[in-house]
Amino acid sequence: MFAYVLRRLLATIPVMAIVAILVFLMLRLTPSDPAAIIAGDNANAEQVAEIRKRLGLDQPILTQFVIWTGKTLQGDLGESFFFKKQVAELILDRLEPTVSLAFLTIVLAVLIAVPLGVLAAYRQGSWLDRIVMGFSVLGFSVPVFVIGYALIYVFAIELNWLPVQGYQRLSLGVAGWLERLILPSLTLSVILIALIARITRTSVLEVMNEDYIRTARAKGQTEGRVLRRHALANAAVPIVTVIGLGVAALIGGVVVTESVYTIPGLGRLTVDAVLARDYPTIQAVILLFSLAYVLINLVVDMTYTFFDPRIRY
Amino acid sequence: MGYLRQTVLALAAAIGLAAPAHAEKTLRAVMHSDLKILDPIWTTAYIVRNHGYMIYDTLFATDANGEIKPQMVGNYEVSADKLTHTFTLRDGLTWHDGQPVTAEDCVASIKRWAAKDSTGQKLMTFVDSMEVKDPKTFVMKLKSPTGLVLLGLGKPSSNVPFIMPKRVAETDPNTQISDFTGSGPFVFKQDEWKPGDKTVYVKNEKYKPRPEPASGLAGGKVVNVDRVEWRAIPDHQQAVNALLAGEIDFIEAPPHDLLPLGLADANVKAFDWNPWGNQYTFRPNWLHKPFDNAKVRQALLYAFNQEDFLKAVVGDAKYYKVCNSYFPCGTPFSSEKGMDGLLKSNFQKARELLKEAGYDGTPIVLMHSTDLAVLTNLAPVAKSLMEKAGFKVDMQSMDWQTLVARRAKRDPPNAGGWHAFLTSWVSADITNPIFMGFMNAGCEKAMFGWPCDETMEKLRDEFAHETDPAKQKAIAEATQVRETQIVTHIPLGQWYLPALMRKNVSGMVAAPAPVFWNIQIQ
């Protein structure tokens, strides 16, 4: 097991290196100029050139890459072109809203989707099954921002139950934190609920006709216990896999959701940095997202041994 | 109020988190952009200019009538030969750290501003020396008289000559400042500044406003709120939603199509804080064929008409004005001299000019910005009108930031360069031939588009030398007539964008920049 984890961790190094090279090159090859953006609309060519020089953008791409790689390897993510702050500081500042949003989204998704999926499988062909599957199709099909605006219209503007936008730090109180995260989490969880419920239904259906389910029933166990202890436990591996994939997919959803709900998290930071061509920030955030993606996959793989002791690494 | 909110507030009150008994008056505003850079001399970005007006003061300021009035200056004297200008600061001016504002601070600030700003650079060509006479007085000696002293020091828009402490103003003009001590009506709370989230200012309790009522950017800057928060809400729809829900009080620049949604609410009103508005502009690139030929550029002046552009972008006639003048209507040098028969979509005349110029059908690379609602529809209208006049147009769509980067390129259009693009100017930035960047025809030194015309440069120099307003007006008209012959750019009409605010907000001053003194919250 240890050797497997070590191998997987070592394998992240070339992955991260490739991501770093691709991101760096893509940014430099797109027709954009952070210096022109910083200088403002009224600036002349001389002012833009001066800023370009200050940012080191007048140097050859290879030189820029060597400097950036060297600093990154030493843990220095550089200074944002725009914010006059260290990128690491910016990321740390934006981490809490994104982690909070992702955490609540996953909790909501799992708590809603797994029971729905199990029930849909148990009542296969019933109206409940059809409703769950219909909702899944809808959840996949409707874009996140449409769901966001619809929820805002109903719950924030018409009913006035929840705030329209914004984020409150956890340190200022759980109630305010939760109040401002309910709608964004719900928005983001819709697609995950659809995905997890569908996979849960399929996985549970596959095991429902197995001998051990028949045996459990024959031993007189309640249907609830049969579903929880025997069906769900044996269907867990694909469900955990899809939850892991869902967490990774959240990265894209977070960008949209944080923009719609004005949450100052990593998603918003990514959008702002891309629009402003803030190279150091874009590079650092994408590296961080890539690392998160790789590590989440590793954790998911490792949980397989917990749910299915037959799996060995 | 919703049940959940009531529950949360009750819970907060129970555990002592509710607001204090004496609640602060906080104005929550959504500006046109998030504040990322803090040095209003280092960049010309409008959001940074607005930040400058919050925390800094200016020696002079432009009032509601476009006249330059003293602001930090208490006494201003000009010698009979107009070569010696003496400035004395008014009493009671202090920095946010309590130190007095001195003449040394002013001289250092003017020097840093003049190193970056084009009007400042021009002014400095007239300045022989700037000397501090006493802690509150400094003297500017000129080599020859110029009207640029007041025009420059009272410049209302980017770059504004904000006065900073000497230690800050001595920062290299190409390096951003890191000390944000000002002497203006608000204090910047750097510890609460979270780019992408909010920018916070508190009232400067030590600020001594002028006794006159506020007028434009001049007069008494009386602060009636304790705190101003600029909230970063990039999604316009969400900003309006937040205004309707009472989560914010003010939106600086809501898109035209969202104005009816906001105004349908009984608690929301509109206020046009920028009565001079903005001007749409077409900019050809003089470096490349066919726009290296004046007749081809003139053909555009005949092919275009302002109404088509304004209708396509703004829509509601309440918010636009056809203005047949290079200098915006309502500003001192506005005139229709030389504009007869132009901007009327006379396609026949345009075709004749193209034929005389020998236009060979070279496709015009027209850059089309797609992500800013106030610009998006301009290029398609230009394309349509140009094609009717006989041009071939290759409209290339891109986001504004890509356009900004590409317009700086001098390469041929088929090698990553360009032929033309459209943009918008805040009217305050283009009120005279020196401010108007696109009128600069100084070849290599001109802005992107690089027009090159000695006559125009001579006229601009004459304007800079002139101190008599009537003669300045005549020169400004001459530059406009010259424009119709050489066409550095084309004005495409004026447009206005009112702010939306809750009805309990009042007293906002109409000025070329959104300012927050004088505002009251009931």
Short mmCIF file of N, CA, C and O in Angstrom, two decimals, chain B residues 173-232:
data_model
loop_
_atom_site.label_atom_id
_atom_site.label_comp_id
_atom_site.label_asym_id
_atom_site.label_seq_id
_atom_site.Cartn_x
_atom_site.Cartn_y
_atom_site.Cartn_z
N PRO B 173 7.97 57.27 -11.04
CA PRO B 173 6.63 57.26 -11.65
C PRO B 173 6.26 55.92 -12.29
O PRO B 173 5.08 55.62 -12.48
N ASN B 174 7.27 55.12 -12.62
CA ASN B 174 6.99 53.82 -13.24
C ASN B 174 6.92 52.68 -12.23
O ASN B 174 6.86 51.52 -12.59
N THR B 175 6.97 53.05 -10.94
CA THR B 175 6.82 52.05 -9.88
C THR B 175 5.57 52.41 -9.09
O THR B 175 5.34 53.59 -8.80
N GLN B 176 4.77 51.40 -8.73
CA GLN B 176 3.55 51.69 -7.98
C GLN B 176 3.87 52.14 -6.56
O GLN B 176 4.80 51.61 -5.94
N ILE B 177 3.09 53.08 -6.05
CA ILE B 177 3.28 53.51 -4.67
C ILE B 177 2.76 52.43 -3.73
O ILE B 177 1.93 51.61 -4.10
N SER B 178 3.28 52.44 -2.50
CA SER B 178 2.81 51.44 -1.53
C SER B 178 2.34 52.11 -0.24
O SER B 178 1.98 51.42 0.71
N ASP B 179 2.37 53.45 -0.21
CA ASP B 179 1.89 54.20 0.96
C ASP B 179 0.68 55.00 0.46
O ASP B 179 0.80 55.77 -0.49
N PHE B 180 -0.47 54.77 1.08
CA PHE B 180 -1.69 55.38 0.55
C PHE B 180 -2.24 56.48 1.45
O PHE B 180 -3.43 56.63 1.63
N THR B 181 -1.30 57.24 2.00
CA THR B 181 -1.69 58.38 2.82
C THR B 181 -2.12 59.52 1.89
O THR B 181 -1.36 59.92 1.02
N GLY B 182 -3.31 60.01 2.09
CA GLY B 182 -3.79 61.13 1.29
C GLY B 182 -4.21 62.26 2.20
O GLY B 182 -3.97 62.22 3.42
N SER B 183 -4.84 63.27 1.60
CA SER B 183 -5.39 64.36 2.42
C SER B 183 -6.85 64.58 2.04
O SER B 183 -7.44 65.60 2.38
N GLY B 184 -7.41 63.64 1.30
CA GLY B 184 -8.77 63.78 0.78
C GLY B 184 -9.83 63.47 1.81
O GLY B 184 -9.53 63.17 2.97
N PRO B 185 -11.09 63.50 1.40
CA PRO B 185 -12.21 63.40 2.35
C PRO B 185 -12.42 61.99 2.93
O PRO B 185 -13.13 61.85 3.91
N PHE B 186 -11.80 60.99 2.33
CA PHE B 186 -11.92 59.63 2.87
C PHE B 186 -10.54 59.03 3.12
O PHE B 186 -9.56 59.43 2.48
N VAL B 187 -10.51 58.07 4.04
CA VAL B 187 -9.26 57.35 4.34
C VAL B 187 -9.42 55.92 3.83
O VAL B 187 -10.45 55.27 4.08
N PHE B 188 -8.41 55.46 3.11
CA PHE B 188 -8.43 54.10 2.57
C PHE B 188 -8.08 53.10 3.67
O PHE B 188 -7.07 53.26 4.35
N LYS B 189 -8.93 52.08 3.85
CA LYS B 189 -8.65 51.05 4.85
C LYS B 189 -7.93 49.90 4.18
O LYS B 189 -8.55 48.94 3.70
N GLN B 190 -6.62 50.00 4.17
CA GLN B 190 -5.83 48.98 3.47
C GLN B 190 -6.01 47.60 4.10
O GLN B 190 -6.00 46.58 3.42
N ASP B 191 -6.20 47.58 5.44
CA ASP B 191 -6.35 46.29 6.12
C ASP B 191 -7.66 45.61 5.75
O ASP B 191 -7.81 44.40 5.93
N GLU B 192 -8.62 46.35 5.23
CA GLU B 192 -9.91 45.73 4.88
C GLU B 192 -10.05 45.56 3.36
O GLU B 192 -11.08 45.09 2.87
N TRP B 193 -9.02 45.97 2.62
CA TRP B 193 -9.08 45.86 1.15
C TRP B 193 -8.90 44.41 0.72
O TRP B 193 -7.87 43.81 1.01
N LYS B 194 -9.92 43.86 0.10
CA LYS B 194 -9.84 42.49 -0.40
C LYS B 194 -10.22 42.52 -1.87
O LYS B 194 -11.40 42.52 -2.22
N PRO B 195 -9.20 42.57 -2.75
CA PRO B 195 -9.50 42.61 -4.20
C PRO B 195 -10.41 41.44 -4.56
O PRO B 195 -10.21 40.32 -4.09
N GLY B 196 -11.40 41.73 -5.36
CA GLY B 196 -12.36 40.68 -5.73
C GLY B 196 -13.49 40.58 -4.74
O GLY B 196 -14.45 39.85 -4.95
N ASP B 197 -13.43 41.32 -3.65
CA ASP B 197 -14.48 41.27 -2.64
C ASP B 197 -14.94 42.69 -2.30
O ASP B 197 -16.01 43.12 -2.72
N LYS B 198 -14.11 43.45 -1.58
CA LYS B 198 -14.52 44.82 -1.28
C LYS B 198 -13.35 45.75 -0.99
O LYS B 198 -12.26 45.30 -0.62
N THR B 199 -13.63 47.04 -1.17
CA THR B 199 -12.68 48.10 -0.86
C THR B 199 -13.39 49.02 0.11
O THR B 199 -14.55 49.37 -0.11
N VAL B 200 -12.70 49.39 1.18
CA VAL B 200 -13.37 50.14 2.24
C VAL B 200 -12.70 51.50 2.46
O VAL B 200 -11.47 51.61 2.48
N TYR B 201 -13.53 52.54 2.61
CA TYR B 201 -13.06 53.88 2.95
C TYR B 201 -13.86 54.36 4.17
O TYR B 201 -15.04 54.05 4.28
N VAL B 202 -13.19 55.09 5.05
CA VAL B 202 -13.92 55.70 6.16
C VAL B 202 -13.76 57.21 6.07
O VAL B 202 -12.83 57.72 5.44
N LYS B 203 -14.66 57.90 6.71
CA LYS B 203 -14.65 59.36 6.68
C LYS B 203 -13.35 59.89 7.30
O LYS B 203 -12.92 59.41 8.34
N ASN B 204 -12.75 60.88 6.64
CA ASN B 204 -11.57 61.55 7.19
C ASN B 204 -12.07 62.65 8.11
O ASN B 204 -12.49 63.71 7.66
N GLU B 205 -12.04 62.37 9.40
CA GLU B 205 -12.61 63.31 10.37
C GLU B 205 -11.86 64.63 10.38
O GLU B 205 -12.40 65.66 10.79
N LYS B 206 -10.58 64.61 9.94
CA LYS B 206 -9.77 65.83 10.02
C LYS B 206 -9.97 66.73 8.78
O LYS B 206 -9.45 67.84 8.74
N TYR B 207 -10.67 66.23 7.77
CA TYR B 207 -10.76 66.97 6.51
C TYR B 207 -11.54 68.27 6.68
O TYR B 207 -12.62 68.29 7.28
N LYS B 208 -10.98 69.35 6.15
CA LYS B 208 -11.66 70.65 6.22
C LYS B 208 -12.17 71.02 4.82
O LYS B 208 -11.38 71.43 3.97
N PRO B 209 -13.47 70.88 4.60
CA PRO B 209 -14.01 71.19 3.26
C PRO B 209 -13.96 72.69 2.98
O PRO B 209 -13.96 73.50 3.90
N ARG B 210 -13.93 73.03 1.71
CA ARG B 210 -14.04 74.44 1.32
C ARG B 210 -15.43 74.94 1.71
O ARG B 210 -16.38 74.14 1.81
N PRO B 211 -15.59 76.25 1.88
CA PRO B 211 -16.91 76.75 2.31
C PRO B 211 -17.96 76.75 1.21
O PRO B 211 -19.16 76.73 1.49
N GLU B 212 -17.52 76.75 -0.07
CA GLU B 212 -18.50 76.82 -1.16
C GLU B 212 -19.28 75.50 -1.26
O GLU B 212 -18.76 74.45 -0.89
N PRO B 213 -20.50 75.56 -1.80
CA PRO B 213 -21.22 74.29 -2.01
C PRO B 213 -20.51 73.43 -3.07
O PRO B 213 -19.82 73.98 -3.93
N ALA B 214 -20.70 72.14 -2.98
CA ALA B 214 -20.07 71.24 -3.96
C ALA B 214 -20.62 71.52 -5.35
O ALA B 214 -21.83 71.72 -5.53
N SER B 215 -19.72 71.58 -6.34
CA SER B 215 -20.13 71.79 -7.73
C SER B 215 -19.16 71.03 -8.61
O SER B 215 -17.97 71.35 -8.66
N GLY B 216 -19.65 70.00 -9.31
CA GLY B 216 -18.74 69.15 -10.07
C GLY B 216 -17.70 68.57 -9.11
O GLY B 216 -18.03 68.09 -8.02
N LEU B 217 -16.44 68.67 -9.49
CA LEU B 217 -15.38 68.15 -8.64
C LEU B 217 -14.83 69.24 -7.71
O LEU B 217 -13.90 69.01 -6.96
N ALA B 218 -15.43 70.45 -7.80
CA ALA B 218 -14.95 71.57 -6.98
C ALA B 218 -15.91 71.81 -5.82
O ALA B 218 -16.91 71.12 -5.66
N GLY B 219 -15.54 72.79 -5.00
CA GLY B 219 -16.40 73.16 -3.87
C GLY B 219 -16.18 72.28 -2.65
O GLY B 219 -15.24 71.48 -2.60
N GLY B 220 -17.07 72.46 -1.66
CA GLY B 220 -16.89 71.77 -0.39
C GLY B 220 -17.16 70.28 -0.47
O GLY B 220 -18.25 69.86 -0.86
N LYS B 221 -16.16 69.51 -0.07
CA LYS B 221 -16.31 68.05 -0.07
C LYS B 221 -16.77 67.63 1.33
O LYS B 221 -15.95 67.26 2.17
N VAL B 222 -18.08 67.75 1.57
CA VAL B 222 -18.62 67.44 2.89
C VAL B 222 -19.04 65.97 2.93
O VAL B 222 -19.85 65.53 2.10
N VAL B 223 -18.48 65.24 3.86
CA VAL B 223 -18.78 63.80 3.94
C VAL B 223 -19.86 63.57 4.99
O VAL B 223 -19.71 63.96 6.15
N ASN B 224 -20.95 62.94 4.57
CA ASN B 224 -22.08 62.71 5.47
C ASN B 224 -22.27 61.24 5.84
O ASN B 224 -23.27 60.88 6.46
N VAL B 225 -21.36 60.38 5.40
CA VAL B 225 -21.46 58.96 5.77
C VAL B 225 -20.18 58.58 6.52
O VAL B 225 -19.16 59.24 6.40
N ASP B 226 -20.27 57.54 7.32
CA ASP B 226 -19.09 57.13 8.10
C ASP B 226 -18.17 56.25 7.28
O ASP B 226 -16.97 56.20 7.50
N ARG B 227 -18.77 55.55 6.33
CA ARG B 227 -18.00 54.51 5.67
C ARG B 227 -18.57 54.27 4.26
O ARG B 227 -19.80 54.31 4.07
N VAL B 228 -17.69 54.06 3.32
CA VAL B 228 -18.12 53.68 1.96
C VAL B 228 -17.47 52.34 1.63
O VAL B 228 -16.26 52.18 1.81
N GLU B 229 -18.28 51.41 1.20
CA GLU B 229 -17.73 50.10 0.79
C GLU B 229 -17.99 49.91 -0.70
O GLU B 229 -19.15 50.00 -1.15
N TRP B 230 -16.94 49.66 -1.45
CA TRP B 230 -17.11 49.29 -2.86
C TRP B 230 -17.15 47.76 -2.91
O TRP B 230 -16.15 47.10 -2.64
N ARG B 231 -18.30 47.23 -3.22
CA ARG B 231 -18.45 45.78 -3.27
C ARG B 231 -18.19 45.30 -4.70
O ARG B 231 -18.73 45.88 -5.65
N ALA B 232 -17.42 44.24 -4.84
CA ALA B 232 -17.12 43.71 -6.19
C ALA B 232 -18.21 42.72 -6.59
O ALA B 232 -18.23 41.59 -6.09
#
